[in-house]
PDB file of C-alpha atoms and ligand atoms in Angstrom:
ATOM      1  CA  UNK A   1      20.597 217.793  60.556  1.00  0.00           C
ATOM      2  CA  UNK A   2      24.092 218.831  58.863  1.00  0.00           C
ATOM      3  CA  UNK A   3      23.793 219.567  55.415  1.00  0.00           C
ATOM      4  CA  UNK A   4      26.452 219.830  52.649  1.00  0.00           C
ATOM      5  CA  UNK A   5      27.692 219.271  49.216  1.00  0.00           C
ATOM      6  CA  UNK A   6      29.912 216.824  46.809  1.00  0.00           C
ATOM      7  CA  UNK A   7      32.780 219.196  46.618  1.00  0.00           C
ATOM      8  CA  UNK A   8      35.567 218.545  43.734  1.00  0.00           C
ATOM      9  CA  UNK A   9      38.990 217.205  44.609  1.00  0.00           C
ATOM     10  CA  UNK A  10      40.278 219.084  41.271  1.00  0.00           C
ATOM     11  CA  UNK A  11      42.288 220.805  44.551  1.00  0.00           C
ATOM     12  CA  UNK A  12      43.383 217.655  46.431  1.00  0.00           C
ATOM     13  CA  UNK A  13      42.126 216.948  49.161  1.00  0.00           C
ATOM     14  CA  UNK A  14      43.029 219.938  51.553  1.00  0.00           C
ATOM     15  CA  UNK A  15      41.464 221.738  48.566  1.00  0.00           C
ATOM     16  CA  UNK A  16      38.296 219.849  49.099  1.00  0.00           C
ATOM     17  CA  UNK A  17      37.984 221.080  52.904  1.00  0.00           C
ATOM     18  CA  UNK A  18      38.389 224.748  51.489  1.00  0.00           C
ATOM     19  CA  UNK A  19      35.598 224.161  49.077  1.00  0.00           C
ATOM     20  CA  UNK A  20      32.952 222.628  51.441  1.00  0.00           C
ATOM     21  CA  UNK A  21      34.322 225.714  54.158  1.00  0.00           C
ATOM     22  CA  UNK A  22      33.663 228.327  50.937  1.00  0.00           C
ATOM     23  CA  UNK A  23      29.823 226.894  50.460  1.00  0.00           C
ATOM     24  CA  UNK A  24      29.179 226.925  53.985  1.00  0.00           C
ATOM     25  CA  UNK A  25      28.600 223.129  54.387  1.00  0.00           C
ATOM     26  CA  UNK A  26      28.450 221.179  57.573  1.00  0.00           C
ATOM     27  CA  UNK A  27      29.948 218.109  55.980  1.00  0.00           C
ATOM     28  CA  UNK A  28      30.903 216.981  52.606  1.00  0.00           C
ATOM     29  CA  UNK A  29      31.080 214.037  49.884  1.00  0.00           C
ATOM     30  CA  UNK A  30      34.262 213.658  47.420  1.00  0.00           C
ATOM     31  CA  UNK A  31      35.319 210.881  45.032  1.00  0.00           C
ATOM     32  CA  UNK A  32      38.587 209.190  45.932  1.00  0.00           C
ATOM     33  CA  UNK A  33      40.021 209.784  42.444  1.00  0.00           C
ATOM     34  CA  UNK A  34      38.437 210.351  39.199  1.00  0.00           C
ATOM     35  CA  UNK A  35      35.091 208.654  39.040  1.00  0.00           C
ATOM     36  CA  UNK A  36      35.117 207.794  35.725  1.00  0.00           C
ATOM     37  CA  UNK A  37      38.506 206.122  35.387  1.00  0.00           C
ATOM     38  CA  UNK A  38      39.644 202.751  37.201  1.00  0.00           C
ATOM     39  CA  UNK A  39      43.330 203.680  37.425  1.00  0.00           C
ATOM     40  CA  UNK A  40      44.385 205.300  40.866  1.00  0.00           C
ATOM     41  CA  UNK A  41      47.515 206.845  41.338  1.00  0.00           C
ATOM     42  CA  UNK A  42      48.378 206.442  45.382  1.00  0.00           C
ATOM     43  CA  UNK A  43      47.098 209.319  47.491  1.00  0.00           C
ATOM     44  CA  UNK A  44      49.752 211.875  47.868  1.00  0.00           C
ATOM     45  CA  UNK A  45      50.931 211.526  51.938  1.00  0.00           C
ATOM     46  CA  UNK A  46      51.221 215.322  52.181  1.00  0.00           C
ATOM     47  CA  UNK A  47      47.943 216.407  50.982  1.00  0.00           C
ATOM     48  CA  UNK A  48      45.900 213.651  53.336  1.00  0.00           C
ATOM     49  CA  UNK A  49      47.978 215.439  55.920  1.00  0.00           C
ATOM     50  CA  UNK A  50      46.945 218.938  55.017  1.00  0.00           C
ATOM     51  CA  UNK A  51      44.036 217.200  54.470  1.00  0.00           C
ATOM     52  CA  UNK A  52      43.776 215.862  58.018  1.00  0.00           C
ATOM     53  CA  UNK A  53      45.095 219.200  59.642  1.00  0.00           C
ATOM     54  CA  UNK A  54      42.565 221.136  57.383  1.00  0.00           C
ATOM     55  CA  UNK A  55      39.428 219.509  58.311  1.00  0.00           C
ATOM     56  CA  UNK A  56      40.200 219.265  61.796  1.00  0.00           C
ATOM     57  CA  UNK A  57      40.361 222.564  62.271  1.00  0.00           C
ATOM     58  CA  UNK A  58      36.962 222.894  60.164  1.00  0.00           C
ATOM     59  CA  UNK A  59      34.892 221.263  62.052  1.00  0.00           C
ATOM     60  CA  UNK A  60      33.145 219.694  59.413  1.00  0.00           C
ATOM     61  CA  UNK A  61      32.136 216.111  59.146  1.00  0.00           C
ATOM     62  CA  UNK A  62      31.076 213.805  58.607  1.00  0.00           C
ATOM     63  CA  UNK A  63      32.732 213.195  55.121  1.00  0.00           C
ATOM     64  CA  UNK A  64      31.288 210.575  52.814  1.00  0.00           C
ATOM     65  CA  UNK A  65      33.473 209.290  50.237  1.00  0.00           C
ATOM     66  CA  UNK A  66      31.718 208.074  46.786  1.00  0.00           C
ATOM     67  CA  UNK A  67      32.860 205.268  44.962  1.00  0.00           C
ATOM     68  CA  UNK A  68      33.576 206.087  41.434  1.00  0.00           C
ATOM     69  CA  UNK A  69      30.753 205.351  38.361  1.00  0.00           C
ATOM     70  CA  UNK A  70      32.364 202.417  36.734  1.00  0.00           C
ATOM     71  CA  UNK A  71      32.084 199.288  39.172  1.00  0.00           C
ATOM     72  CA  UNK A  72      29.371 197.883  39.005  1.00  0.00           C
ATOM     73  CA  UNK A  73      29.331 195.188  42.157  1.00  0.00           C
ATOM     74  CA  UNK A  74      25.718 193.457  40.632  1.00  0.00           C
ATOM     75  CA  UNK A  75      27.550 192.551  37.350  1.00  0.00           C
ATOM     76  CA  UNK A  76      26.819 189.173  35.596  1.00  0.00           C
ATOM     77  CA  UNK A  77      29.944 189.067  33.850  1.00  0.00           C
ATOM     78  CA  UNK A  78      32.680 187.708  35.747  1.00  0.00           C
ATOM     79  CA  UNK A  79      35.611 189.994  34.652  1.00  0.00           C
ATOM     80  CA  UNK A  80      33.295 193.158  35.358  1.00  0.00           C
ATOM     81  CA  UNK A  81      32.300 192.044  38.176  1.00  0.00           C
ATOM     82  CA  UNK A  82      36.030 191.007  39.598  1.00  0.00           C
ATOM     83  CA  UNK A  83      37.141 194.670  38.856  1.00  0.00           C
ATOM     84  CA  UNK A  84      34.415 196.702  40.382  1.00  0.00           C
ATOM     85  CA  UNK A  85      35.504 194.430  43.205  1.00  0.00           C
ATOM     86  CA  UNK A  86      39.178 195.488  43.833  1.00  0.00           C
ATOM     87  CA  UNK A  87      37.790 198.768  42.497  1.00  0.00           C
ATOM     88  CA  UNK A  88      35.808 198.737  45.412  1.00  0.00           C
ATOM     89  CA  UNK A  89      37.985 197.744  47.685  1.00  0.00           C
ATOM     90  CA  UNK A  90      40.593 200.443  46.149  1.00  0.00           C
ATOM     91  CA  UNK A  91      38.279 203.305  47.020  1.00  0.00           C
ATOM     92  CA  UNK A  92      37.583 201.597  50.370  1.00  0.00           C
ATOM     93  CA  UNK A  93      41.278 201.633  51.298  1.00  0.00           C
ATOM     94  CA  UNK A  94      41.322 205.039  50.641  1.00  0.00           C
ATOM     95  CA  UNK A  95      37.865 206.261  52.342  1.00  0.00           C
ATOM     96  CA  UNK A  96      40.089 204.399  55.695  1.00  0.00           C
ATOM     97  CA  UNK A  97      42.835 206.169  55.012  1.00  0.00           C
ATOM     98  CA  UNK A  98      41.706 209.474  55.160  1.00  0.00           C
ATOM     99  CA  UNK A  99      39.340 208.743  57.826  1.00  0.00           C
ATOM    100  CA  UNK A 100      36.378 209.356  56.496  1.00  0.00           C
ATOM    101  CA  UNK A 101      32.741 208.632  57.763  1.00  0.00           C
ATOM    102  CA  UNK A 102      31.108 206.950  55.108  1.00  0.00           C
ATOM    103  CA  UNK A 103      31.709 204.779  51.907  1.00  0.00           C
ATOM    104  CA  UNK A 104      29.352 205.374  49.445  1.00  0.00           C
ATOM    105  CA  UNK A 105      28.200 202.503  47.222  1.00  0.00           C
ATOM    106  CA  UNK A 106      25.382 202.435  44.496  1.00  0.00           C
ATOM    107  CA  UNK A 107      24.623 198.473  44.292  1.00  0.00           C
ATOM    108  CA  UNK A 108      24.026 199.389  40.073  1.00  0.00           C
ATOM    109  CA  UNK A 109      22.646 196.598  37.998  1.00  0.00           C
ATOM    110  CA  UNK A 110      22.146 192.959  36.698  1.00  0.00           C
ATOM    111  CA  UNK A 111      21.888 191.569  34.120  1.00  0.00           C
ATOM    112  CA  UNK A 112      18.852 191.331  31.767  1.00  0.00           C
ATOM    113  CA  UNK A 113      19.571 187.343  31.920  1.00  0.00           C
ATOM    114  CA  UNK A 114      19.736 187.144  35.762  1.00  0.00           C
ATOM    115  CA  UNK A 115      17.367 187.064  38.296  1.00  0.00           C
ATOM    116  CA  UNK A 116      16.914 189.718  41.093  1.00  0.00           C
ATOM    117  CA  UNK A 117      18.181 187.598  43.956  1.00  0.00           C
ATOM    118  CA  UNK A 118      21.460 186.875  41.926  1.00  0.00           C
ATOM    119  CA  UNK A 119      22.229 190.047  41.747  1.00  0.00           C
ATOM    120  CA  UNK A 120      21.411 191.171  45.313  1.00  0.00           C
ATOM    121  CA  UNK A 121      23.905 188.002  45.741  1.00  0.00           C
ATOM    122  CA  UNK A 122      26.910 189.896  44.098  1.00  0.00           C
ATOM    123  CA  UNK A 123      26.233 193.217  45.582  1.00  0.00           C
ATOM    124  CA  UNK A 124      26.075 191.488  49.182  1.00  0.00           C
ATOM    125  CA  UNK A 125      28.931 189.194  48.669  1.00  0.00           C
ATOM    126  CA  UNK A 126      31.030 192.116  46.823  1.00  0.00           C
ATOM    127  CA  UNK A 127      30.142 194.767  50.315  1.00  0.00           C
ATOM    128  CA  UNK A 128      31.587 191.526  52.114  1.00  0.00           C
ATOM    129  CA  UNK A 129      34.605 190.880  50.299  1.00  0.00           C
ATOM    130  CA  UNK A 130      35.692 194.089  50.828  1.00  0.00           C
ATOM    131  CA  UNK A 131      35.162 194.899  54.344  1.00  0.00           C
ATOM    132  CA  UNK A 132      37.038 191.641  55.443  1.00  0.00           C
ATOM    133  CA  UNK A 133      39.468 192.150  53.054  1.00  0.00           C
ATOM    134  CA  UNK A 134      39.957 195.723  54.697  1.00  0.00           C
ATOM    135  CA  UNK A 135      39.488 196.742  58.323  1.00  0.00           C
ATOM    136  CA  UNK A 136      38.315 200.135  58.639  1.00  0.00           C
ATOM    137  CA  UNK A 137      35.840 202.544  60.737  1.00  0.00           C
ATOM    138  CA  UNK A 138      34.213 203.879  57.626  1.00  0.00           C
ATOM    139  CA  UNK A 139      30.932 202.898  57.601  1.00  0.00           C
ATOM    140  CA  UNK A 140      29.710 200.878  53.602  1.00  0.00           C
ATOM    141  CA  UNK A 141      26.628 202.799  52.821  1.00  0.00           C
ATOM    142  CA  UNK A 142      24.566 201.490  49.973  1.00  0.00           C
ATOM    143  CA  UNK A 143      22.271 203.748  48.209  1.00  0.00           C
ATOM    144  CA  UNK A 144      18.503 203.408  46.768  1.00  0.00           C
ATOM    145  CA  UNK A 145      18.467 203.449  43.207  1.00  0.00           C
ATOM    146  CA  UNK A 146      16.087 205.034  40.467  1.00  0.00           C
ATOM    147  CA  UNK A 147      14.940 201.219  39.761  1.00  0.00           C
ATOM    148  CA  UNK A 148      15.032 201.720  35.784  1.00  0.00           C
ATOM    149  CA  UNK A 149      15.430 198.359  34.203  1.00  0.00           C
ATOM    150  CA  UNK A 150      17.529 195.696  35.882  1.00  0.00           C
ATOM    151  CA  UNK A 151      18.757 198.446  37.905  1.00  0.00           C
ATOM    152  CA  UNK A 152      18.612 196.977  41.951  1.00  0.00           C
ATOM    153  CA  UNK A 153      17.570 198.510  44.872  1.00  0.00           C
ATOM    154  CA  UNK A 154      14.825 201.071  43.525  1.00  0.00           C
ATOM    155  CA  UNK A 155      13.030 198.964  46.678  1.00  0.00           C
ATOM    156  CA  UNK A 156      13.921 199.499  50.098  1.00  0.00           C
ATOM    157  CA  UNK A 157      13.055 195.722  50.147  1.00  0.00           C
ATOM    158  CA  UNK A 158      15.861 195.464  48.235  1.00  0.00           C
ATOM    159  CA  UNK A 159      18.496 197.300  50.010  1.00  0.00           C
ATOM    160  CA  UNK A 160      17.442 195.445  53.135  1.00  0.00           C
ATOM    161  CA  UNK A 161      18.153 192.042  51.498  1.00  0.00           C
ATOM    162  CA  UNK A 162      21.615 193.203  49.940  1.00  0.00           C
ATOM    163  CA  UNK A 163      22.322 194.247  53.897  1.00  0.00           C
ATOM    164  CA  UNK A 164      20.815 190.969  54.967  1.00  0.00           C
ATOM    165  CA  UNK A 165      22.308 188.633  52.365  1.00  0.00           C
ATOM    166  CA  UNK A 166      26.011 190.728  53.737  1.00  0.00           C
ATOM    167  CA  UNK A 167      26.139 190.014  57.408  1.00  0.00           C
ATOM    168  CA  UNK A 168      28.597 193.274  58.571  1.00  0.00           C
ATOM    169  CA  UNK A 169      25.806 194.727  60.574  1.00  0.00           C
ATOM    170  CA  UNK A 170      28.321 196.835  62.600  1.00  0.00           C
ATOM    171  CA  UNK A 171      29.749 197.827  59.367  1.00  0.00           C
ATOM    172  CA  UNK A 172      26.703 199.088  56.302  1.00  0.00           C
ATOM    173  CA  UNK A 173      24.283 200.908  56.238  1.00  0.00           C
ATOM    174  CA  UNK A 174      22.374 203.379  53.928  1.00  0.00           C
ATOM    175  CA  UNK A 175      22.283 206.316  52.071  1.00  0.00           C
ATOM    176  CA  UNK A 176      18.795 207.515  50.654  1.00  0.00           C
ATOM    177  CA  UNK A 177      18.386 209.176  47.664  1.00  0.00           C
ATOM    178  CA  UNK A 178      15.589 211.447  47.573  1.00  0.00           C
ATOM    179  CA  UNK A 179      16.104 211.669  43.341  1.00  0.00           C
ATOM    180  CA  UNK A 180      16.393 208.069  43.125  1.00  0.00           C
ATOM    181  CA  UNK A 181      13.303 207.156  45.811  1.00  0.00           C
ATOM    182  CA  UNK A 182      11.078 209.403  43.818  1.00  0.00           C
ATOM    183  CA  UNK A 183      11.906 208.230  40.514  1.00  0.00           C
ATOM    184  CA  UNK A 184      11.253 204.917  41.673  1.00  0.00           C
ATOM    185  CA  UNK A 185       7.650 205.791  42.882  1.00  0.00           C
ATOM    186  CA  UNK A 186       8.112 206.937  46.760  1.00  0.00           C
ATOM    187  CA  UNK A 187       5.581 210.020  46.073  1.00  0.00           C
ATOM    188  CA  UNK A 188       7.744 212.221  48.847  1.00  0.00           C
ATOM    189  CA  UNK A 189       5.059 214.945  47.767  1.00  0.00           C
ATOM    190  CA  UNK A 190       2.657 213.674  50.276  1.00  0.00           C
ATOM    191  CA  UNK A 191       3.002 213.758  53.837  1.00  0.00           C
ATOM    192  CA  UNK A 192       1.602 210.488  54.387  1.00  0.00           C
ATOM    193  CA  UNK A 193       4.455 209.481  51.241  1.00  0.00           C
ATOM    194  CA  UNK A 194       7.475 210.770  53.052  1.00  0.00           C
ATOM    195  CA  UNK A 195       6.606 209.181  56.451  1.00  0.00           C
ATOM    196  CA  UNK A 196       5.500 205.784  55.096  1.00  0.00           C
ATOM    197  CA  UNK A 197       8.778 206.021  53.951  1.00  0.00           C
ATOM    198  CA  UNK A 198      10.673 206.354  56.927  1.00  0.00           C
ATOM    199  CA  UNK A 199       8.342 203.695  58.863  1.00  0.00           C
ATOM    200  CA  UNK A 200       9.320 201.104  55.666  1.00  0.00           C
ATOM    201  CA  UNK A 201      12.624 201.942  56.536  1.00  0.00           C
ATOM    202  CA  UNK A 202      12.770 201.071  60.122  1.00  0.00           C
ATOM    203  CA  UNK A 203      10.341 198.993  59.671  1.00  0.00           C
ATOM    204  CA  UNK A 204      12.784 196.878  56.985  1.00  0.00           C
ATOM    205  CA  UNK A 205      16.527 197.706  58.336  1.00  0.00           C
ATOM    206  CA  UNK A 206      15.372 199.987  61.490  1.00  0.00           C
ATOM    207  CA  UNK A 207      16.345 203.658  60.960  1.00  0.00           C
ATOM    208  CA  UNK A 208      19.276 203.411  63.220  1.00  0.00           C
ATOM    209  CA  UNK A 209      20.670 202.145  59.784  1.00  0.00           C
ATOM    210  CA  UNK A 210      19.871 205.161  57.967  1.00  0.00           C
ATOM    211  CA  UNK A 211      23.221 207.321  57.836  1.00  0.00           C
ATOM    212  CA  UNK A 212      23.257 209.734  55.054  1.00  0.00           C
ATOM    213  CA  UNK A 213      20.835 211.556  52.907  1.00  0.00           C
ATOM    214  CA  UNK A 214      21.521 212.708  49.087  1.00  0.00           C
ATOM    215  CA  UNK A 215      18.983 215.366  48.624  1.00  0.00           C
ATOM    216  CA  UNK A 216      18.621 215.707  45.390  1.00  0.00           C
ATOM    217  CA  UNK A 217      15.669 216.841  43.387  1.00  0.00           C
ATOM    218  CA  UNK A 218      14.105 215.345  40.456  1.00  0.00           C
ATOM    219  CA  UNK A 219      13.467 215.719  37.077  1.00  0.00           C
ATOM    220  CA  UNK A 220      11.695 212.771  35.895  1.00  0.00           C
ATOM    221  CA  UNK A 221       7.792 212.063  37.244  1.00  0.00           C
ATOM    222  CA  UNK A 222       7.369 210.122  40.522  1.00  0.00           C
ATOM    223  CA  UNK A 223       7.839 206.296  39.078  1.00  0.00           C
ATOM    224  CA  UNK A 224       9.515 207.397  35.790  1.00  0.00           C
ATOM    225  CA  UNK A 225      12.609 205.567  36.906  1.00  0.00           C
ATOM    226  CA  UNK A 226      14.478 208.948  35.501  1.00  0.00           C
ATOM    227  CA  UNK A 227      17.557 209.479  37.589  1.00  0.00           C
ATOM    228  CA  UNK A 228      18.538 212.883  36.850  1.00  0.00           C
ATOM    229  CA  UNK A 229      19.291 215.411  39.622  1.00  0.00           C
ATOM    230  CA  UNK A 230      17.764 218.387  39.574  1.00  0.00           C
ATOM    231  CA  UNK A 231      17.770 222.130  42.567  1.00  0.00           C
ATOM    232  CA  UNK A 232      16.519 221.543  45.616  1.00  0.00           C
ATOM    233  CA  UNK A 233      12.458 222.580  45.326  1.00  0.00           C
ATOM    234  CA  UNK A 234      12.778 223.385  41.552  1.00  0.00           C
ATOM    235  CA  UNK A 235      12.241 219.664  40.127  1.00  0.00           C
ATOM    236  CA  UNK A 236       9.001 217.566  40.511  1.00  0.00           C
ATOM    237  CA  UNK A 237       9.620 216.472  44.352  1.00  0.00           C
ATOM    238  CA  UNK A 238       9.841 220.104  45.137  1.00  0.00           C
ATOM    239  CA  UNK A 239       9.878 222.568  48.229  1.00  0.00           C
ATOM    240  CA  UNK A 240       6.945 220.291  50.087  1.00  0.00           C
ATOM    241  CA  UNK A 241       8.617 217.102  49.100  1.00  0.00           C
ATOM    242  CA  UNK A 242      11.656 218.269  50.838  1.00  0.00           C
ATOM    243  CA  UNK A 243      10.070 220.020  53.767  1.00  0.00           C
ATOM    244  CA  UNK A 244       7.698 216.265  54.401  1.00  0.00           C
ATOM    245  CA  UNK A 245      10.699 214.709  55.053  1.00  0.00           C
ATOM    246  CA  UNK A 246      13.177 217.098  56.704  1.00  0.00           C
ATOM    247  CA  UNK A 247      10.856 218.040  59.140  1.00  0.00           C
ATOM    248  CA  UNK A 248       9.606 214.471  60.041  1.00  0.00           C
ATOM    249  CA  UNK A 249      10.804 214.452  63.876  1.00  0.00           C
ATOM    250  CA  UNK A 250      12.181 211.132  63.110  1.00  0.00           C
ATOM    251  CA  UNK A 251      14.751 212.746  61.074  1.00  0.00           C
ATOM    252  CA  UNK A 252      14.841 216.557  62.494  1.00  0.00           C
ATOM    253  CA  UNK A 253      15.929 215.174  66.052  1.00  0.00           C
ATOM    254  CA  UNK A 254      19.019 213.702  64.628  1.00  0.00           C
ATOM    255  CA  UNK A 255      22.390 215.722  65.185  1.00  0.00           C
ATOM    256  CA  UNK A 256      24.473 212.717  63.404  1.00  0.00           C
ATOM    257  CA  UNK A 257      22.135 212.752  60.039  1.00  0.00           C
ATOM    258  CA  UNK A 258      23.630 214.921  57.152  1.00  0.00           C
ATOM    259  CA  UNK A 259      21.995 215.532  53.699  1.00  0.00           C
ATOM    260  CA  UNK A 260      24.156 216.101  50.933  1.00  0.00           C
ATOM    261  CA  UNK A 261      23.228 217.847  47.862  1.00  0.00           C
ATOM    262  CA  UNK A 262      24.303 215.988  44.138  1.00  0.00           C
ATOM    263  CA  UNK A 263      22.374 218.901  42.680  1.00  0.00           C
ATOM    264  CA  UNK A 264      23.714 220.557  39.311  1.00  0.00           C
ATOM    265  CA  UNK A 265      26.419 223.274  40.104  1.00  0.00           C
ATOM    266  CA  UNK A 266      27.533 225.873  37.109  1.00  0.00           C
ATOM    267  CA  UNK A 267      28.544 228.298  40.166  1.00  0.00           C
ATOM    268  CA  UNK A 268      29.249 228.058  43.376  1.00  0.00           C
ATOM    269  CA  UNK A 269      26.640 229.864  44.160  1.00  0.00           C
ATOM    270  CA  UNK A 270      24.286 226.567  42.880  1.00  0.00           C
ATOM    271  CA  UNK A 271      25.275 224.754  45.800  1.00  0.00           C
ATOM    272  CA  UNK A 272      24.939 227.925  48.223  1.00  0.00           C
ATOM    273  CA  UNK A 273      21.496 228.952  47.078  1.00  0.00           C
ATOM    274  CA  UNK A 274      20.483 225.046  47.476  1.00  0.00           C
ATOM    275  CA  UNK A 275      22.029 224.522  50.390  1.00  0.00           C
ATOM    276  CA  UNK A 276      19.911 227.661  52.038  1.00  0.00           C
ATOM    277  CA  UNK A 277      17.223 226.026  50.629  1.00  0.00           C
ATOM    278  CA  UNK A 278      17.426 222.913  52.653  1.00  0.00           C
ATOM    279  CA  UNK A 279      18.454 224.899  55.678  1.00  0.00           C
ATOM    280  CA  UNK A 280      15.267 226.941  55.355  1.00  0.00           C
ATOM    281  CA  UNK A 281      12.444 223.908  54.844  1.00  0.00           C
ATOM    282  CA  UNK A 282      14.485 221.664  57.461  1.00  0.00           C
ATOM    283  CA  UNK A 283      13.483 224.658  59.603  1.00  0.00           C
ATOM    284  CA  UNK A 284      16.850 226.439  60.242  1.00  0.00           C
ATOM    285  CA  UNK A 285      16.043 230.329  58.736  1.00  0.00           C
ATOM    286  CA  UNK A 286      19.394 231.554  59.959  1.00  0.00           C
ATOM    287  CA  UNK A 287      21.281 228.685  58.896  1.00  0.00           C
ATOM    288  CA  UNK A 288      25.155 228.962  60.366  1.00  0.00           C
TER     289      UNK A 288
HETATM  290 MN1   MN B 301      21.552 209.766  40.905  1.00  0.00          MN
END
């Protein structure tokens, strides 16, 4: 497995490339522009070059760009839900541009009003306006949510029907959330938890589907819905969590699988001392 962080784009986006090379990653996440605003200025031509040039000669990859927090594709209300749209479709066009791997998508919430279904509705028929709307190799990855409230996707029931409801096979996938699975009552502390897991995955999308990990630790209790990240080993999933599912030969044997940390980072040296972490439960001592 590759492992890496969300690295800032503070820099640009060469800048980013530096940052992931300065932790040590093996591939990275970014936002496409700030993630809590809507407005995007275009992406300045000479720093997706450097950009280009930089990472090439990296090596690192693959690179998963996050949508920012705002849209929310699962919105009842029409004019929210028409913005996260081209918001979408805005961070899209800009995950294609700089060739990156992966679009990241969290399928957010409904409304208290709405039904489930509804809202799997919107999130499916928001991933498909978009990808027609935009060709592109970057592969739509939705992620699994805490599950607080109206909050879809805490299921992987539910991811699968979002995919289902979207058609673009060739095109979506996921992204799991270790944070977001626990809080939502996958008890990754037990062997038998982490690989009941994995079988519900492929047994509900097949795990072919399964792109990208965000290994994140946890805060909140298993089922307390909490979303709040928290160092690898250090929250309530902790060092065994991590270690049931890294080392599950279903997900060890796979060269193309990353894991990406969303962990808190006052330092640098957060990321670094999480990212050895990973490397040493996932079996790697030496890590690279
Ligand atoms: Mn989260």
């Amino acid at each position: 497995m590759r492992f890496g962080a969300h690295v800032s784009i503070g820099k640009g986006l060469a800048g980013a490339v530096a940052f992931a090379e300065e932790l040590g990653c093996d591939a990275f996440q970014i936002f496409a522009g700030n993630p809590r605003g809507w407005a995007r200025k275009p992406l300045d031509p000479r720093d997706v070059e450097k950009y280009r040039t930089g990472l090439e000669a990296s090596g690192l990859g693959p690179v998963a760009v996050h949508l920012s927090y705002l849209p929310n594709p699962a919105a009842p209300d029409p004019q929210l839900y028409e913005r996260s749209v081209l918001a979408m479709a805005e961070d899209y066009r800009r995950a294609v541009q700089i060739g990156a791997d992966y679009f990241i998508v969290h399928p957010c919430k409904g409304g208290p009003e709405q039904n489930r279904e509804t809202a799997l509705r919107r999130v499916a028929a928001a991933v498909k306006t978009v990808l027609r709307q935009i060709p592109g190799k970057a592969l739509l990855l939705l992620v699994n949510q805490a599950g607080a409230g109206t909050e879809v996707a805490g299921r992987i029931e539910e991811l699968a029907r979002i995919l289902e409801l979207a058609g673009e096979e060739e095109r979506t996938g996921i992204c799991f959330d270790t944070c977001h699975a626990f809080a939502a009552g996958y008890d990754l502390r037990l062997q038998e938890g982490a690989a009941g897991l994995l079988t519900e995955i492929d047994r509900l999308l097949g795990l072919s589907r399964l792109h990208l990990l965000h290994l994140n630790d946890c805060i909140g209790e298993c089922g307390s819905h909490l979303d709040r990240h928290y160092h690898i080993g250090k929250g309530k999933i902790g060092r065994e969590g991590f270690k049931n599912l890294l080392t599950d030969p279903r997900l060890a044997t796979r060269d193309d699988l990353a894991g990406i940390i969303e962990t808190p980072a006052d330092s640098a040296d957060d990321d670094r001392e999480n990212l050895a972490v990973l490397r040493e439960l996932s079996g790697e001592e030496d890590g690279r």
